[in-house]
Short mmCIF file of C-alpha atoms in Angstrom, two decimals:
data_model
loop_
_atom_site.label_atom_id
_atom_site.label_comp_id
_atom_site.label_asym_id
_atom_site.label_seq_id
_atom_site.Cartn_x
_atom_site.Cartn_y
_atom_site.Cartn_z
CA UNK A 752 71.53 113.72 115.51
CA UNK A 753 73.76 117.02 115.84
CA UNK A 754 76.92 117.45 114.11
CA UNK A 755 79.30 115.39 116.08
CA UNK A 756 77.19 112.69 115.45
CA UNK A 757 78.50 112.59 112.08
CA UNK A 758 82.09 113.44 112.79
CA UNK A 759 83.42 109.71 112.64
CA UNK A 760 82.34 106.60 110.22
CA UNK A 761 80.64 104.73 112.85
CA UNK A 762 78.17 108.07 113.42
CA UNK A 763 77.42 108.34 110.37
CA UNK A 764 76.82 104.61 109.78
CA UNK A 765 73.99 105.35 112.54
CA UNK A 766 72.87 108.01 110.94
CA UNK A 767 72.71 106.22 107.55
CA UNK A 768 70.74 103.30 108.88
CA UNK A 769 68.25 105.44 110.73
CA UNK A 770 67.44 107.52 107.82
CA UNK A 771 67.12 103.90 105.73
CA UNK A 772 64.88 102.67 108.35
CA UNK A 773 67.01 99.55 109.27
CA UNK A 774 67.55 97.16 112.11
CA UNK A 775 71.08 97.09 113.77
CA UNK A 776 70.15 93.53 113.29
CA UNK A 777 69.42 93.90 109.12
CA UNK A 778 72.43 95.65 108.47
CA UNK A 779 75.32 93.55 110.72
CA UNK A 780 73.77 90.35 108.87
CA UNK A 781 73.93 91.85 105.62
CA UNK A 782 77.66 93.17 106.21
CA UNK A 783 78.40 89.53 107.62
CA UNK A 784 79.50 91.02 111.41
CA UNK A 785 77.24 90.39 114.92
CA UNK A 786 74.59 93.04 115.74
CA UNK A 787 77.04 93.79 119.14
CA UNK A 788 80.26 94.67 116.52
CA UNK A 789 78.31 97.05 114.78
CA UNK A 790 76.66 98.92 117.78
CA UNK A 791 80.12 99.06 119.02
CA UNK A 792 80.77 100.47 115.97
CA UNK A 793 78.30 102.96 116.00
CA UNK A 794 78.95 104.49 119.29
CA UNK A 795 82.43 105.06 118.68
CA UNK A 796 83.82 102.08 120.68
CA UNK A 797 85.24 100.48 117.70
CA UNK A 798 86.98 101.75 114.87
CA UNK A 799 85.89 100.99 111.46
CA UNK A 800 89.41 100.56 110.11
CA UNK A 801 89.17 98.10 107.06
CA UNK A 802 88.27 98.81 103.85
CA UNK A 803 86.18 95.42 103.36
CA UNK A 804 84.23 96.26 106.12
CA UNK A 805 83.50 99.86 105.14
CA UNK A 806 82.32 98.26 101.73
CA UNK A 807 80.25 95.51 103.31
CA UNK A 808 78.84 98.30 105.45
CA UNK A 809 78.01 100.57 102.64
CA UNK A 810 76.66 97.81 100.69
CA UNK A 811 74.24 96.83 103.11
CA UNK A 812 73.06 100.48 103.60
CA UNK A 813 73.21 100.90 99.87
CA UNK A 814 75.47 103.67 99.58
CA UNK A 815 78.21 104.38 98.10
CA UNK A 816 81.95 103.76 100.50
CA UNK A 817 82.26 107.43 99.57
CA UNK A 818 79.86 108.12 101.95
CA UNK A 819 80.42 106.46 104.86
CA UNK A 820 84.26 108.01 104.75
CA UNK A 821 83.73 111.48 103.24
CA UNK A 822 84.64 113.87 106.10
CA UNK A 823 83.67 116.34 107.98
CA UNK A 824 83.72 120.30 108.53
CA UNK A 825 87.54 120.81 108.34
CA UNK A 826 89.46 120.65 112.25
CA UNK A 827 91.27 123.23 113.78
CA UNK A 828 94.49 121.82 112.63
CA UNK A 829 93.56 121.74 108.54
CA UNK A 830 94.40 125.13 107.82
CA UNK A 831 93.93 126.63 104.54
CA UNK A 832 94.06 123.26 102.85
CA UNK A 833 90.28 123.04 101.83
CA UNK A 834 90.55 126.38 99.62
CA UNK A 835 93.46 124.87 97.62
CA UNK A 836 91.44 121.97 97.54
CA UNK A 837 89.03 124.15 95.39
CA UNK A 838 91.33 125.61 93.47
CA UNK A 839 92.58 122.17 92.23
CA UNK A 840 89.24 121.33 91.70
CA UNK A 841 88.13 124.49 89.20
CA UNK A 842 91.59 123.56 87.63
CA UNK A 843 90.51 119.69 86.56
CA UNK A 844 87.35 120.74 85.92
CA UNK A 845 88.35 123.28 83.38
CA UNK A 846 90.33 120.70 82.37
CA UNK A 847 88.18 117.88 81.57
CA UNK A 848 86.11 120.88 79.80
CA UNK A 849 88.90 121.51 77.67
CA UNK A 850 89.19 124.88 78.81
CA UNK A 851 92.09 124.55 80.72
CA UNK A 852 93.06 128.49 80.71
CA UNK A 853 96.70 128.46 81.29
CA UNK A 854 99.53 129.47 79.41
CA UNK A 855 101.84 127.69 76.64
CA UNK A 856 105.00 127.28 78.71
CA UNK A 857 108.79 125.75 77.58
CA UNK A 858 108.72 121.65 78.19
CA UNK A 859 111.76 122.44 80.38
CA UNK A 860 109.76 124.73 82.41
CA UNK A 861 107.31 122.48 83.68
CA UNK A 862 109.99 119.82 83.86
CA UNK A 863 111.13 122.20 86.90
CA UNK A 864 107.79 122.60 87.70
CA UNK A 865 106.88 118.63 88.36
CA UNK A 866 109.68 118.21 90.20
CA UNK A 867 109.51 120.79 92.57
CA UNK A 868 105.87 119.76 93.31
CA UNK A 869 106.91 116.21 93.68
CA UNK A 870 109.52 116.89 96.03
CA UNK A 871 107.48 119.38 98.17
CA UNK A 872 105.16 116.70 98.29
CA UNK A 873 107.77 114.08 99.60
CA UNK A 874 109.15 116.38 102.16
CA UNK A 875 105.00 117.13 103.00
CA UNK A 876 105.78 120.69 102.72
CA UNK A 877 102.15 121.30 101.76
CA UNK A 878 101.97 124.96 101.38
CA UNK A 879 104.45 124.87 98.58
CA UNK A 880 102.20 122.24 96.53
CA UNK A 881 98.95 123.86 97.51
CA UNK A 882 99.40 127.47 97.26
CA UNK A 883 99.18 128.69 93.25
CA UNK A 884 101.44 125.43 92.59
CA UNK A 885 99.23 122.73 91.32
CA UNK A 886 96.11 124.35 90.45
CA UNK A 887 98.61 126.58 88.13
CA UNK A 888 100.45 123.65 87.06
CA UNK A 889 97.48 121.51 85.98
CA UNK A 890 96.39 124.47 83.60
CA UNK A 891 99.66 125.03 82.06
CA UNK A 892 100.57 121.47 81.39
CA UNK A 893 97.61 120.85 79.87
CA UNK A 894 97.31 123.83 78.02
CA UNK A 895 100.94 123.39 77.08
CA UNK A 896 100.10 119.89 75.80
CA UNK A 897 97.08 121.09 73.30
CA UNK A 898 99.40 123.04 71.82
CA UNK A 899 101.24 119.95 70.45
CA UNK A 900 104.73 120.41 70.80
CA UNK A 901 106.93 117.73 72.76
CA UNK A 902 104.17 115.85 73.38
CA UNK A 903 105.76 112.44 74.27
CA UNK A 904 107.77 114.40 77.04
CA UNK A 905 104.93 116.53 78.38
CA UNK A 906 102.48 112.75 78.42
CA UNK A 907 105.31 111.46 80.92
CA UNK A 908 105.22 114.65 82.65
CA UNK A 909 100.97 114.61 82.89
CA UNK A 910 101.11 110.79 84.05
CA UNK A 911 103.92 112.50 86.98
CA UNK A 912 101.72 115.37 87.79
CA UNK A 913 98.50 113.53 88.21
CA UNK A 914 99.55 110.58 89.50
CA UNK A 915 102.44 111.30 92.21
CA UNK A 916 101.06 114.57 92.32
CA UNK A 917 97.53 115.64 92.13
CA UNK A 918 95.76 112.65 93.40
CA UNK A 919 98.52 111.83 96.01
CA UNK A 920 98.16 115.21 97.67
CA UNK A 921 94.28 114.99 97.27
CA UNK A 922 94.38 111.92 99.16
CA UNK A 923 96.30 113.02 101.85
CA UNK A 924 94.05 116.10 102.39
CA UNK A 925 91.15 114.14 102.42
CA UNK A 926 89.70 115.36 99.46
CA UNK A 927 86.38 114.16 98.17
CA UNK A 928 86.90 111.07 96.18
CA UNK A 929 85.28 112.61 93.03
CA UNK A 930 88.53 115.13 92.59
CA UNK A 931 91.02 111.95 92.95
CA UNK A 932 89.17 109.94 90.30
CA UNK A 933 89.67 113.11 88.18
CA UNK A 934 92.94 112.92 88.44
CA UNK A 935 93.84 109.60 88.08
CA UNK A 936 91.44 109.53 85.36
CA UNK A 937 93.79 112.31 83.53
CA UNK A 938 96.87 110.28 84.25
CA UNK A 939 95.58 107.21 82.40
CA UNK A 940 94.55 109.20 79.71
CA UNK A 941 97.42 110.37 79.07
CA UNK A 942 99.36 106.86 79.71
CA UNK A 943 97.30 105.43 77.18
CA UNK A 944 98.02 108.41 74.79
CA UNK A 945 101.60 107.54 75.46
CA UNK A 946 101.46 103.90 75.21
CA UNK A 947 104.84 102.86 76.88
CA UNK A 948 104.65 100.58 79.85
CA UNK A 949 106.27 102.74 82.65
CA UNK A 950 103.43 105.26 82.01
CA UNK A 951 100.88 102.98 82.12
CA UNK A 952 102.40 101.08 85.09
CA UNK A 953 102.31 104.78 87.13
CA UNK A 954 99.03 105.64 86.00
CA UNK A 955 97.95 102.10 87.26
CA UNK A 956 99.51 102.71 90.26
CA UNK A 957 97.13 105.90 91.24
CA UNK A 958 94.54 104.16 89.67
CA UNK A 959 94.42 101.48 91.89
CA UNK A 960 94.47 103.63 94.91
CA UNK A 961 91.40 105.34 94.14
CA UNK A 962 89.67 101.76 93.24
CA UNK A 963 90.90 100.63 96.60
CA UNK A 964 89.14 103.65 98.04
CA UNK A 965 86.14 102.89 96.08
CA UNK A 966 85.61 99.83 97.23
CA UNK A 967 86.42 98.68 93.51
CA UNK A 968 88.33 95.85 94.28
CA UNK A 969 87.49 93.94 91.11
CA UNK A 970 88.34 97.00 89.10
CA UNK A 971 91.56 97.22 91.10
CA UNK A 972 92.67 93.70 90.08
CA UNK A 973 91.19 93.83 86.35
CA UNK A 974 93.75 97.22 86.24
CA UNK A 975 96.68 95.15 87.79
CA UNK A 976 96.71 92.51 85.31
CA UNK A 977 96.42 94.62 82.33
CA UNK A 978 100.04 96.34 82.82
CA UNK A 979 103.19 94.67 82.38
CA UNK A 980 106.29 96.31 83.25
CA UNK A 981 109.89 95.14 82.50
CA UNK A 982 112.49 94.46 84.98
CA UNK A 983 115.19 95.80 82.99
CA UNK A 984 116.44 98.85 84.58
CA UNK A 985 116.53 99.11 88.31
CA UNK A 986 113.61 102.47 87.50
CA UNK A 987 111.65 99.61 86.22
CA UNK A 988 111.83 97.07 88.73
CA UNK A 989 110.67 99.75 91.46
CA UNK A 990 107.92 100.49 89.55
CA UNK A 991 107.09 96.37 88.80
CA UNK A 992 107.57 96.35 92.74
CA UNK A 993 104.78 98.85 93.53
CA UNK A 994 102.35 97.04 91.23
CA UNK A 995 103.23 93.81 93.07
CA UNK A 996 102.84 95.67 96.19
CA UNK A 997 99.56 97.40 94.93
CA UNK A 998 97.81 93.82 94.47
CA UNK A 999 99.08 92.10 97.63
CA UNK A 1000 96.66 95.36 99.23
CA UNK A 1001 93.85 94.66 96.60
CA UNK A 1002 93.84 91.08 97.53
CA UNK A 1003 93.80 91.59 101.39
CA UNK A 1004 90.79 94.08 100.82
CA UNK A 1005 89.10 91.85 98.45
CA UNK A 1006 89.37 89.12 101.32
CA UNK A 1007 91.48 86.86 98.31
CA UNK A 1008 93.79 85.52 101.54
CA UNK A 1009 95.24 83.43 99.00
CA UNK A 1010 96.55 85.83 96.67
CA UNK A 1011 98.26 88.14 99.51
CA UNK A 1012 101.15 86.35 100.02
CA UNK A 1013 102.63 85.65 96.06
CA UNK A 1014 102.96 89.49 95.39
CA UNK A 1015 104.19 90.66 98.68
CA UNK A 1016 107.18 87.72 97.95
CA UNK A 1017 107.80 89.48 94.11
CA UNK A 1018 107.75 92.69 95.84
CA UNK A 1019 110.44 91.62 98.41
CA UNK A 1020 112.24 89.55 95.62
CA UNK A 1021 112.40 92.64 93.39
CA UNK A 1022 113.94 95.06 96.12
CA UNK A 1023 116.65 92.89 97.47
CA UNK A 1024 117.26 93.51 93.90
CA UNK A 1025 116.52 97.29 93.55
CA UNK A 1026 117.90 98.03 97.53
CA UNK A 1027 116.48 101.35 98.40
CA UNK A 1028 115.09 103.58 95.95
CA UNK A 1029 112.88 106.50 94.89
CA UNK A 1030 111.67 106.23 91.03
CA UNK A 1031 109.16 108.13 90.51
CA UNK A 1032 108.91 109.11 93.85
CA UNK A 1033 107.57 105.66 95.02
CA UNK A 1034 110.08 105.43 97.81
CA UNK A 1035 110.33 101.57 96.42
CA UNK A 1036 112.64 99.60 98.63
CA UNK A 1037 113.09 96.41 101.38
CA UNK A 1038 111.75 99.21 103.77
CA UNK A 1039 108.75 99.84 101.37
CA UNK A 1040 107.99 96.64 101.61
CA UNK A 1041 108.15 96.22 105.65
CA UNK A 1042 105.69 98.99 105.65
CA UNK A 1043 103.17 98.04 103.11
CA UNK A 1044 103.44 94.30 104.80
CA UNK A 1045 101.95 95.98 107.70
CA UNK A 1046 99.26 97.71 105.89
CA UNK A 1047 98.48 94.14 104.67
CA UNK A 1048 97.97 93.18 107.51
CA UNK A 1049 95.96 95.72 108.71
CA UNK A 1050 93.13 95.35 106.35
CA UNK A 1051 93.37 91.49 106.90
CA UNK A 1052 92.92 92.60 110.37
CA UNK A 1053 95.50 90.57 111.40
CA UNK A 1054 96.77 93.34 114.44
CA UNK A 1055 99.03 90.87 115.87
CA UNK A 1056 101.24 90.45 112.85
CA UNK A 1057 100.56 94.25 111.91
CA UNK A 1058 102.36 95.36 115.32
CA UNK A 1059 104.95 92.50 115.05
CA UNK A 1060 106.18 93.61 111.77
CA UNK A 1061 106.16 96.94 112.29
CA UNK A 1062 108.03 96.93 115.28
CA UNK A 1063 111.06 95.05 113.00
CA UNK A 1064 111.22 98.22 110.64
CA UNK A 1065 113.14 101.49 110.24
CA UNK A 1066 110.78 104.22 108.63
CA UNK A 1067 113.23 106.83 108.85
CA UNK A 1068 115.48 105.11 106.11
CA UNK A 1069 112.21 105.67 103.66
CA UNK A 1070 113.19 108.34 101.51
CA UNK A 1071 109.64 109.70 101.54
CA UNK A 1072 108.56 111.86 104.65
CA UNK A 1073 104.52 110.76 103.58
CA UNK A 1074 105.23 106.93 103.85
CA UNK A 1075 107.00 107.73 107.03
CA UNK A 1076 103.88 109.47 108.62
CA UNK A 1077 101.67 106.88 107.58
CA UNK A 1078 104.21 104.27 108.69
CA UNK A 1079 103.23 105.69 112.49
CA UNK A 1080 99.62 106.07 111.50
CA UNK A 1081 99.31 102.30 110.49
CA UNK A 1082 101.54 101.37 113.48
CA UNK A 1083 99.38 103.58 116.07
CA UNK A 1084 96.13 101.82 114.33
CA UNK A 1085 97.68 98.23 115.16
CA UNK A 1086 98.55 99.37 118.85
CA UNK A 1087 94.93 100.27 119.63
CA UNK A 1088 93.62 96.94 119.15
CA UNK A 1089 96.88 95.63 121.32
CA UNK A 1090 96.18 94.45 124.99
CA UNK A 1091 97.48 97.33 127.06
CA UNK A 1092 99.13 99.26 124.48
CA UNK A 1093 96.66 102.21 124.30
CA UNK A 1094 99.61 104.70 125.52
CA UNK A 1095 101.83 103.57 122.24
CA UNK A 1096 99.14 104.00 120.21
CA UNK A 1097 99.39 107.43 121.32
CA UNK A 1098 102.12 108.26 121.35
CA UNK A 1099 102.72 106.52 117.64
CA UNK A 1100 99.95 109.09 116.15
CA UNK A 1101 101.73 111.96 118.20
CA UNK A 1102 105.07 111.10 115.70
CA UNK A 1103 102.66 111.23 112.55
CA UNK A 1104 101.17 114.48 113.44
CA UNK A 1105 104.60 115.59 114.25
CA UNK A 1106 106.02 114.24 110.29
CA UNK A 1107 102.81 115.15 108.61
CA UNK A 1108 99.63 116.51 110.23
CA UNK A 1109 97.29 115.50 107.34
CA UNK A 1110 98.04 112.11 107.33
CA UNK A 1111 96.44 112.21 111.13
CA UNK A 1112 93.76 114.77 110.99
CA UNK A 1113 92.51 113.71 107.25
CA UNK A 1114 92.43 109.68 107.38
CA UNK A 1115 89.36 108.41 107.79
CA UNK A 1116 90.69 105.26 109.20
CA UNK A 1117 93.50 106.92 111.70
CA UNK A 1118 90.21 109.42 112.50
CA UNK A 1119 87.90 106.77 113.53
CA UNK A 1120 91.11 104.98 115.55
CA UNK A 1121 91.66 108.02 117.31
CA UNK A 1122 87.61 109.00 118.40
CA UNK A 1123 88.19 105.03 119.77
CA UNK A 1124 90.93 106.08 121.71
CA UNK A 1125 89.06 109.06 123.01
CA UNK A 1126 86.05 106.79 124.15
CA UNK A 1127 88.53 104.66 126.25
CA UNK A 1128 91.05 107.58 127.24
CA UNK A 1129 91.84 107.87 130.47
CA UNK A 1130 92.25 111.88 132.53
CA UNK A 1131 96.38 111.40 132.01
CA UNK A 1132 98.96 113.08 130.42
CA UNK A 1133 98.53 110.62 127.92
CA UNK A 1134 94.96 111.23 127.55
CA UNK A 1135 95.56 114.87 127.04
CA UNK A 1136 97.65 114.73 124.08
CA UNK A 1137 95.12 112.06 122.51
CA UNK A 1138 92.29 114.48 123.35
CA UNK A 1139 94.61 117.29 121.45
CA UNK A 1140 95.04 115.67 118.26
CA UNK A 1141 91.02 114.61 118.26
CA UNK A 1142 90.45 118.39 118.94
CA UNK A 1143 92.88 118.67 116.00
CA UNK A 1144 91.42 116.62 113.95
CA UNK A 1145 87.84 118.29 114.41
CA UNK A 1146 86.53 114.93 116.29
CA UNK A 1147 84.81 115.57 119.41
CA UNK A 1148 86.26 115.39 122.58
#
């Protein structure tokens, strides 16, 4: 099997079960699917776009998720990204050695610092947090923070960094999971240093994403219910709402159909409250919730009610350029499995790559949607441009 084999989940799934020796027949009964779903899979005819089925998948094969969704030689269109990638990586690794090998720098400083990379990140101006940025930041704060001074300030400031920071932007790049478990790892760490519930709320927040990544749903949950966060201050309820969001997303993994709808109602609840806002640049909001009621809906693979709600929304009122890109990721992922809406599905991954490359070319869900696409493209001017961003995003085409 050459290298383009391996270019999409569904190749390497192949490849997986041929080195393990297994029958197309062994592994779709084992991940609970029929033999003709999963050579569909396989050949690139069907995405593997859920998380549950990526985990039944990798369960059957015994592997980890990780490996099924870990991707490729980098595309044309990923730039520089995968030597900053490195860079954060010697950072947390020094790190977690306790040899972080930065310099003792003025609280307000890094303050500055934090924000800037935080805001870079929401207008997905990725040169500006990749560069010397992060890596530089990591080392500093933490260097900063063994030095003991204003430590309560620079904790709130670590759970920022990591958390909204570090293993947002490592997600979006597609970084190996490894690196974002690092990070969120350092974020609770220093949440449960702190002790004070927005910290450990935030940390839980980035926490949960890499669980969800994982395949850790039960982790996820057991995370979700050990935070409490007060609805006192409209910062607060935000944050309550992303938790509330966070395990409406757990529970539609987890296949828990019952427990999607109860925290998708607090979230809405808590931002009619809350209207539109951006605490700790969450982008929390009514519009926050649209959007993560479609990624819901997505992983319940429920495509109907995925394209339905999206189609009610407004992602340009989202404060956060990122949520907007994946807004038109998720919606061009719920148009591909629509009856004769192959052209909008298009054309709703040409607006993401227009917001935010990345969130196209690096997602190994919107990567495995697209290489579908390609399979059933037609020689149009519609087929062209899908063909460009698969080229793009280093898929074969």
């Amino acid at each position: 099997m050459d290298v383009d084999d391996a270019r999409t989940i569904g190749r390497r799934v192949r490849q997986i079960r041929y080195a393990r020796r297994k029958s197309l027949a062994v592994v779709a009964g084992l991940a609970e699917i029929s033999t003709g779903h999963l050579s569909r899979i396989e050949r690139g005819e069907r995405a593997l776009d859920r998380r549950s089925l990526i985990v039944g998948l990798a369960n059957a094969l015994e592997v980890a998720p990780s490996e099924l969704t870990s991707l490729p030689l980098p595309g044309p269109g990923n730039g520089g990204t995968d030597t900053a990638v490195e860079s954060v990586r010697h950072a947390l690794m020094a790190v977690n050695h306790n040899q972080p090998g930065g310099q003792v720098v003025a609280v307000e400083t890094l303050r500055a610092r934090v924000l800037a990379v935080l805001d870079a990140r929401c207008r997905c101006d990725r040169q500006a947090v990749a560069a010397e940025a992060l890596p530089d930041l990591i080392r500093d704060m933490h260097t900063t923070l063994g030095a003991g001074r204003d430590v309560a300030e620079l904790l709130d400031l670590t759970v920022l960094l990591h958390t909204q920071g570090t293993s947002a932007w490592l997600r979006v790049v597609g970084a190996p999971l490894d690196l974002r478990s690092q990070a969120a790892t350092l974020a609770q760490r220093a949440a449960q240093e702190r002790d004070e519930p927005t910290a450990l709320g935030i940390a839980t927040v980035g926490a949960v994403g890499v669980m969800l990544t994982a395949g850790a749903f039960d982790l996820a949950q057991t995370a979700l219910d050990a935070v409490t966060v007060p609805t006192n201050t409209p910062e607060s309820t935000q944050l309550a709402g992303m938790l509330a969001l966070s395990g409406s997303l757990v529970a539609a993994a987890d296949k828990r159909t019952g427990d999607i709808q109860p925290p998708l109602d607090q979230a809405a609840e808590l931002a009619q409250h809350t209207g539109e806002g951006n605490a700790y640049w969450m982008g929390f909001g009514p519009v926050n919730v649209g959007l993560w009621r479609v990624a819901g809906a997505l992983e319940a693979g429920d495509h109907e009610r995925a394209v339905a709600t999206a189609q009610g929304l407004h992602p340009e009122a989202h404060p956060n350029l990122p949520r907007q890109a994946t807004y038109w990721v998720d919606y061009g992922r719920a148009l591909a499995r629509a009856r004769g809406r192959q052209d909008d599905a298009v054309m709703a991954f040409h607006r993401a790559e227009t917001i935010s490359p990345l969130h196209l070319h690096r997602s190994p869900l919107a990567r495995d949607t697209l290489a579908e696409l390609v399979a059933r493209s037609r020689r149009d001017a519609v087929g062209r441009e899908l063909r460009g961003m698969a080229y793009r995003a280093g898929l074969p085409v």
